[in-house]
Amino acid sequence: RRRAFQETAAPNWAIHVFTTKFGRLPEIAWGRGAIFGDEPTSADKRAYQKYLKTIADGQGKDPSWAIDEFRQEFGSEDWQ
């Protein structure tokens, strides 16, 4: 997930790579803090929101997709 973020690839790319390598889907809980660690800043959250919006807009994804991805990284905090 970190590499996907750094390369502005969709988070689903990381799922694809994992599944190809290990033959199964990764646990959703493994995504928590995968990019920003345990103590993300407000700037980290804003950057991730911007990244997710860019991906969602480019791929025609519903805004709820971005909210779900945000919550996978940061937990159940509100999307603002």
mmCIF file of N, CA and C in Angstrom:
data_model
loop_
_atom_site.group_PDB
_atom_site.id
_atom_site.type_symbol
_atom_site.label_atom_id
_atom_site.label_comp_id
_atom_site.label_asym_id
_atom_site.label_seq_id
_atom_site.Cartn_x
_atom_site.Cartn_y
_atom_site.Cartn_z
ATOM 1 N N ARG A 1 0.824 -1.176 0.000
ATOM 2 C CA ARG A 1 0.000 0.000 0.000
ATOM 3 C C ARG A 1 0.873 1.246 0.000
ATOM 4 N N ARG A 2 1.978 1.202 0.724
ATOM 5 C CA ARG A 2 2.866 2.371 0.751
ATOM 6 C C ARG A 2 3.435 2.637 -0.637
ATOM 7 N N ARG A 3 3.879 1.588 -1.292
ATOM 8 C CA ARG A 3 4.459 1.764 -2.627
ATOM 9 C C ARG A 3 3.407 2.277 -3.610
ATOM 10 N N ALA A 4 2.196 1.743 -3.517
ATOM 11 C CA ALA A 4 1.120 2.221 -4.395
ATOM 12 C C ALA A 4 0.895 3.711 -4.173
ATOM 13 N N PHE A 5 0.857 4.132 -2.919
ATOM 14 C CA PHE A 5 0.675 5.545 -2.601
ATOM 15 C C PHE A 5 1.828 6.379 -3.162
ATOM 16 N N GLN A 6 3.048 5.929 -2.939
ATOM 17 C CA GLN A 6 4.217 6.681 -3.398
ATOM 18 C C GLN A 6 4.263 6.812 -4.916
ATOM 19 N N GLU A 7 3.743 5.799 -5.602
ATOM 20 C CA GLU A 7 3.776 5.808 -7.064
ATOM 21 C C GLU A 7 2.453 6.281 -7.674
ATOM 22 N N THR A 8 1.547 6.754 -6.835
ATOM 23 C CA THR A 8 0.222 7.220 -7.233
ATOM 24 C C THR A 8 -0.540 6.148 -8.012
ATOM 25 N N ALA A 9 -0.355 4.916 -7.593
ATOM 26 C CA ALA A 9 -1.139 3.801 -8.140
ATOM 27 C C ALA A 9 -2.313 3.561 -7.201
ATOM 28 N N ALA A 10 -3.344 2.939 -7.687
ATOM 29 C CA ALA A 10 -4.509 2.651 -6.854
ATOM 30 C C ALA A 10 -4.143 1.663 -5.746
ATOM 31 N N PRO A 11 -4.754 1.810 -4.570
ATOM 32 C CA PRO A 11 -4.483 0.871 -3.485
ATOM 33 C C PRO A 11 -4.776 -0.575 -3.887
ATOM 34 N N ASN A 12 -5.709 -0.764 -4.817
ATOM 35 C CA ASN A 12 -6.036 -2.118 -5.262
ATOM 36 C C ASN A 12 -4.865 -2.786 -5.965
ATOM 37 N N TRP A 13 -3.923 -1.999 -6.444
ATOM 38 C CA TRP A 13 -2.722 -2.557 -7.063
ATOM 39 C C TRP A 13 -1.963 -3.403 -6.044
ATOM 40 N N ALA A 14 -1.880 -2.932 -4.801
ATOM 41 C CA ALA A 14 -1.188 -3.681 -3.753
ATOM 42 C C ALA A 14 -1.889 -5.008 -3.479
ATOM 43 N N ILE A 15 -3.211 -4.996 -3.514
ATOM 44 C CA ILE A 15 -3.972 -6.228 -3.312
ATOM 45 C C ILE A 15 -3.669 -7.210 -4.441
ATOM 46 N N HIS A 16 -3.623 -6.710 -5.661
ATOM 47 C CA HIS A 16 -3.315 -7.553 -6.813
ATOM 48 C C HIS A 16 -1.924 -8.181 -6.676
ATOM 49 N N VAL A 17 -0.934 -7.383 -6.316
ATOM 50 C CA VAL A 17 0.434 -7.897 -6.172
ATOM 51 C C VAL A 17 0.489 -8.965 -5.082
ATOM 52 N N PHE A 18 -0.135 -8.699 -3.948
ATOM 53 C CA PHE A 18 -0.139 -9.661 -2.844
ATOM 54 C C PHE A 18 -0.808 -10.963 -3.273
ATOM 55 N N THR A 19 -1.974 -10.850 -3.903
ATOM 56 C CA THR A 19 -2.729 -12.035 -4.312
ATOM 57 C C THR A 19 -1.946 -12.854 -5.334
ATOM 58 N N THR A 20 -1.289 -12.184 -6.251
ATOM 59 C CA THR A 20 -0.479 -12.881 -7.245
ATOM 60 C C THR A 20 0.671 -13.628 -6.581
ATOM 61 N N LYS A 21 1.309 -12.999 -5.618
ATOM 62 C CA LYS A 21 2.472 -13.606 -4.974
ATOM 63 C C LYS A 21 2.094 -14.724 -4.003
ATOM 64 N N PHE A 22 1.015 -14.537 -3.239
ATOM 65 C CA PHE A 22 0.694 -15.476 -2.172
ATOM 66 C C PHE A 22 -0.545 -16.329 -2.430
ATOM 67 N N GLY A 23 -1.267 -16.054 -3.513
ATOM 68 C CA GLY A 23 -2.406 -16.885 -3.867
ATOM 69 C C GLY A 23 -3.633 -16.691 -2.996
ATOM 70 N N ARG A 24 -3.691 -15.593 -2.274
ATOM 71 C CA ARG A 24 -4.866 -15.297 -1.457
ATOM 72 C C ARG A 24 -4.933 -13.801 -1.207
ATOM 73 N N LEU A 25 -6.099 -13.330 -0.774
ATOM 74 C CA LEU A 25 -6.265 -11.909 -0.458
ATOM 75 C C LEU A 25 -5.597 -11.583 0.873
ATOM 76 N N PRO A 26 -5.056 -10.384 1.001
ATOM 77 C CA PRO A 26 -4.506 -9.972 2.300
ATOM 78 C C PRO A 26 -5.627 -9.695 3.287
ATOM 79 N N GLU A 27 -5.328 -9.816 4.558
ATOM 80 C CA GLU A 27 -6.286 -9.456 5.602
ATOM 81 C C GLU A 27 -6.501 -7.946 5.568
ATOM 82 N N ILE A 28 -7.732 -7.499 5.669
ATOM 83 C CA ILE A 28 -8.029 -6.062 5.642
ATOM 84 C C ILE A 28 -7.294 -5.337 6.763
ATOM 85 N N ALA A 29 -7.213 -5.939 7.926
ATOM 86 C CA ALA A 29 -6.571 -5.302 9.080
ATOM 87 C C ALA A 29 -5.093 -4.996 8.831
ATOM 88 N N TRP A 30 -4.462 -5.707 7.906
ATOM 89 C CA TRP A 30 -3.056 -5.458 7.621
ATOM 90 C C TRP A 30 -2.831 -4.091 6.999
ATOM 91 N N GLY A 31 -3.873 -3.495 6.438
ATOM 92 C CA GLY A 31 -3.743 -2.183 5.810
ATOM 93 C C GLY A 31 -3.656 -1.035 6.801
ATOM 94 N N ARG A 32 -4.076 -1.262 8.019
ATOM 95 C CA ARG A 32 -4.094 -0.182 9.023
ATOM 96 C C ARG A 32 -2.690 0.318 9.304
ATOM 97 N N GLY A 33 -2.441 1.583 9.020
ATOM 98 C CA GLY A 33 -1.144 2.204 9.272
ATOM 99 C C GLY A 33 -0.049 1.779 8.311
ATOM 100 N N ALA A 34 -0.406 1.092 7.246
ATOM 101 C CA ALA A 34 0.600 0.579 6.316
ATOM 102 C C ALA A 34 1.383 1.692 5.623
ATOM 103 N N ILE A 35 0.773 2.836 5.463
ATOM 104 C CA ILE A 35 1.427 3.932 4.749
ATOM 105 C C ILE A 35 2.028 4.943 5.713
ATOM 106 N N PHE A 36 1.268 5.352 6.709
ATOM 107 C CA PHE A 36 1.688 6.448 7.581
ATOM 108 C C PHE A 36 2.055 6.019 9.001
ATOM 109 N N GLY A 37 1.944 4.742 9.301
ATOM 110 C CA GLY A 37 2.311 4.265 10.628
ATOM 111 C C GLY A 37 1.231 4.519 11.665
ATOM 112 N N ASP A 38 1.630 4.412 12.917
ATOM 113 C CA ASP A 38 0.681 4.482 14.033
ATOM 114 C C ASP A 38 0.306 5.898 14.464
ATOM 115 N N GLU A 39 1.067 6.893 14.050
ATOM 116 C CA GLU A 39 0.795 8.265 14.480
ATOM 117 C C GLU A 39 0.754 9.220 13.288
ATOM 118 N N PRO A 40 -0.244 9.061 12.438
ATOM 119 C CA PRO A 40 -0.334 9.943 11.268
ATOM 120 C C PRO A 40 -0.676 11.369 11.685
ATOM 121 N N THR A 41 -0.186 12.302 10.917
ATOM 122 C CA THR A 41 -0.473 13.712 11.163
ATOM 123 C C THR A 41 -1.710 14.130 10.378
ATOM 124 N N SER A 42 -2.207 15.295 10.670
ATOM 125 C CA SER A 42 -3.319 15.845 9.885
ATOM 126 C C SER A 42 -2.907 16.029 8.433
ATOM 127 N N ALA A 43 -1.652 16.409 8.215
ATOM 128 C CA ALA A 43 -1.147 16.576 6.849
ATOM 129 C C ALA A 43 -1.137 15.233 6.117
ATOM 130 N N ASP A 44 -0.787 14.155 6.818
ATOM 131 C CA ASP A 44 -0.823 12.821 6.219
ATOM 132 C C ASP A 44 -2.249 12.488 5.771
ATOM 133 N N LYS A 45 -3.194 12.771 6.624
ATOM 134 C CA LYS A 45 -4.596 12.467 6.311
ATOM 135 C C LYS A 45 -5.088 13.278 5.117
ATOM 136 N N ARG A 46 -4.725 14.537 5.065
ATOM 137 C CA ARG A 46 -5.123 15.375 3.932
ATOM 138 C C ARG A 46 -4.479 14.873 2.633
ATOM 139 N N ALA A 47 -3.207 14.495 2.722
ATOM 140 C CA ALA A 47 -2.514 13.984 1.539
ATOM 141 C C ALA A 47 -3.163 12.701 1.040
ATOM 142 N N TYR A 48 -3.569 11.846 1.964
ATOM 143 C CA TYR A 48 -4.202 10.591 1.570
ATOM 144 C C TYR A 48 -5.589 10.840 0.986
ATOM 145 N N GLN A 49 -6.322 11.782 1.549
ATOM 146 C CA GLN A 49 -7.619 12.132 0.976
ATOM 147 C C GLN A 49 -7.461 12.634 -0.460
ATOM 148 N N LYS A 50 -6.482 13.483 -0.674
ATOM 149 C CA LYS A 50 -6.242 14.022 -2.013
ATOM 150 C C LYS A 50 -5.875 12.899 -2.985
ATOM 151 N N TYR A 51 -4.997 12.004 -2.548
ATOM 152 C CA TYR A 51 -4.595 10.853 -3.352
ATOM 153 C C TYR A 51 -5.803 9.991 -3.709
ATOM 154 N N LEU A 52 -6.622 9.666 -2.713
ATOM 155 C CA LEU A 52 -7.792 8.825 -2.950
ATOM 156 C C LEU A 52 -8.794 9.504 -3.886
ATOM 157 N N LYS A 53 -8.975 10.809 -3.723
ATOM 158 C CA LYS A 53 -9.884 11.536 -4.606
ATOM 159 C C LYS A 53 -9.383 11.495 -6.045
ATOM 160 N N THR A 54 -8.085 11.659 -6.222
ATOM 161 C CA THR A 54 -7.491 11.600 -7.554
ATOM 162 C C THR A 54 -7.729 10.232 -8.195
ATOM 163 N N ILE A 55 -7.490 9.164 -7.423
ATOM 164 C CA ILE A 55 -7.701 7.809 -7.934
ATOM 165 C C ILE A 55 -9.185 7.597 -8.248
ATOM 166 N N ALA A 56 -10.051 7.979 -7.322
ATOM 167 C CA ALA A 56 -11.502 7.779 -7.510
ATOM 168 C C ALA A 56 -11.995 8.520 -8.748
ATOM 169 N N ASP A 57 -11.578 9.773 -8.898
ATOM 170 C CA ASP A 57 -11.997 10.558 -10.062
ATOM 171 C C ASP A 57 -11.478 9.933 -11.356
ATOM 172 N N GLY A 58 -10.218 9.507 -11.344
ATOM 173 C CA GLY A 58 -9.609 8.944 -12.544
ATOM 174 C C GLY A 58 -10.193 7.606 -12.956
ATOM 175 N N GLN A 59 -10.680 6.849 -11.969
ATOM 176 C CA GLN A 59 -11.208 5.520 -12.271
ATOM 177 C C GLN A 59 -12.737 5.454 -12.189
ATOM 178 N N GLY A 60 -13.357 6.599 -11.985
ATOM 179 C CA GLY A 60 -14.810 6.640 -11.934
ATOM 180 C C GLY A 60 -15.401 5.895 -10.752
ATOM 181 N N LYS A 61 -14.683 5.873 -9.651
ATOM 182 C CA LYS A 61 -15.151 5.171 -8.455
ATOM 183 C C LYS A 61 -16.099 6.054 -7.653
ATOM 184 N N ASP A 62 -17.003 5.420 -6.964
ATOM 185 C CA ASP A 62 -17.936 6.097 -6.078
ATOM 186 C C ASP A 62 -17.173 6.701 -4.900
ATOM 187 N N PRO A 63 -17.591 7.858 -4.402
ATOM 188 C CA PRO A 63 -16.907 8.459 -3.246
ATOM 189 C C PRO A 63 -16.829 7.538 -2.025
ATOM 190 N N SER A 64 -17.773 6.620 -1.894
ATOM 191 C CA SER A 64 -17.729 5.698 -0.757
ATOM 192 C C SER A 64 -16.489 4.809 -0.800
ATOM 193 N N TRP A 65 -15.972 4.546 -1.994
ATOM 194 C CA TRP A 65 -14.738 3.768 -2.129
ATOM 195 C C TRP A 65 -13.592 4.494 -1.420
ATOM 196 N N ALA A 66 -13.472 5.799 -1.653
ATOM 197 C CA ALA A 66 -12.401 6.582 -1.040
ATOM 198 C C ALA A 66 -12.533 6.592 0.482
ATOM 199 N N ILE A 67 -13.750 6.683 0.961
ATOM 200 C CA ILE A 67 -13.976 6.676 2.411
ATOM 201 C C ILE A 67 -13.550 5.337 2.999
ATOM 202 N N ASP A 68 -13.901 4.245 2.346
ATOM 203 C CA ASP A 68 -13.505 2.922 2.821
ATOM 204 C C ASP A 68 -11.991 2.766 2.837
ATOM 205 N N GLU A 69 -11.335 3.237 1.788
ATOM 206 C CA GLU A 69 -9.870 3.153 1.732
ATOM 207 C C GLU A 69 -9.230 4.009 2.831
ATOM 208 N N PHE A 70 -9.779 5.175 3.060
ATOM 209 C CA PHE A 70 -9.275 6.059 4.116
ATOM 210 C C PHE A 70 -9.368 5.356 5.466
ATOM 211 N N ARG A 71 -10.494 4.735 5.711
ATOM 212 C CA ARG A 71 -10.707 4.047 6.992
ATOM 213 C C ARG A 71 -9.820 2.825 7.129
ATOM 214 N N GLN A 72 -9.457 2.191 6.032
ATOM 215 C CA GLN A 72 -8.525 1.066 6.120
ATOM 216 C C GLN A 72 -7.159 1.528 6.613
ATOM 217 N N GLU A 73 -6.744 2.701 6.203
ATOM 218 C CA GLU A 73 -5.435 3.232 6.630
ATOM 219 C C GLU A 73 -5.477 3.802 8.035
ATOM 220 N N PHE A 74 -6.520 4.566 8.343
ATOM 221 C CA PHE A 74 -6.536 5.329 9.592
ATOM 222 C C PHE A 74 -7.507 4.804 10.644
ATOM 223 N N GLY A 75 -8.277 3.804 10.328
ATOM 224 C CA GLY A 75 -9.261 3.301 11.268
ATOM 225 C C GLY A 75 -10.605 3.976 11.048
ATOM 226 N N SER A 76 -11.418 3.946 12.060
ATOM 227 C CA SER A 76 -12.801 4.410 11.895
ATOM 228 C C SER A 76 -12.973 5.918 12.080
ATOM 229 N N GLU A 77 -11.897 6.665 11.963
ATOM 230 C CA GLU A 77 -12.010 8.120 12.105
ATOM 231 C C GLU A 77 -12.894 8.676 11.000
ATOM 232 N N ASP A 78 -13.512 9.792 11.286
ATOM 233 C CA ASP A 78 -14.418 10.408 10.317
ATOM 234 C C ASP A 78 -13.666 10.905 9.095
ATOM 235 N N TRP A 79 -14.277 10.715 7.969
ATOM 236 C CA TRP A 79 -13.802 11.295 6.704
ATOM 237 C C TRP A 79 -14.295 12.734 6.681
ATOM 238 N N GLN A 80 -13.402 13.662 6.605
ATOM 239 C CA GLN A 80 -13.805 15.070 6.619
ATOM 240 C C GLN A 80 -13.212 15.801 5.445
#
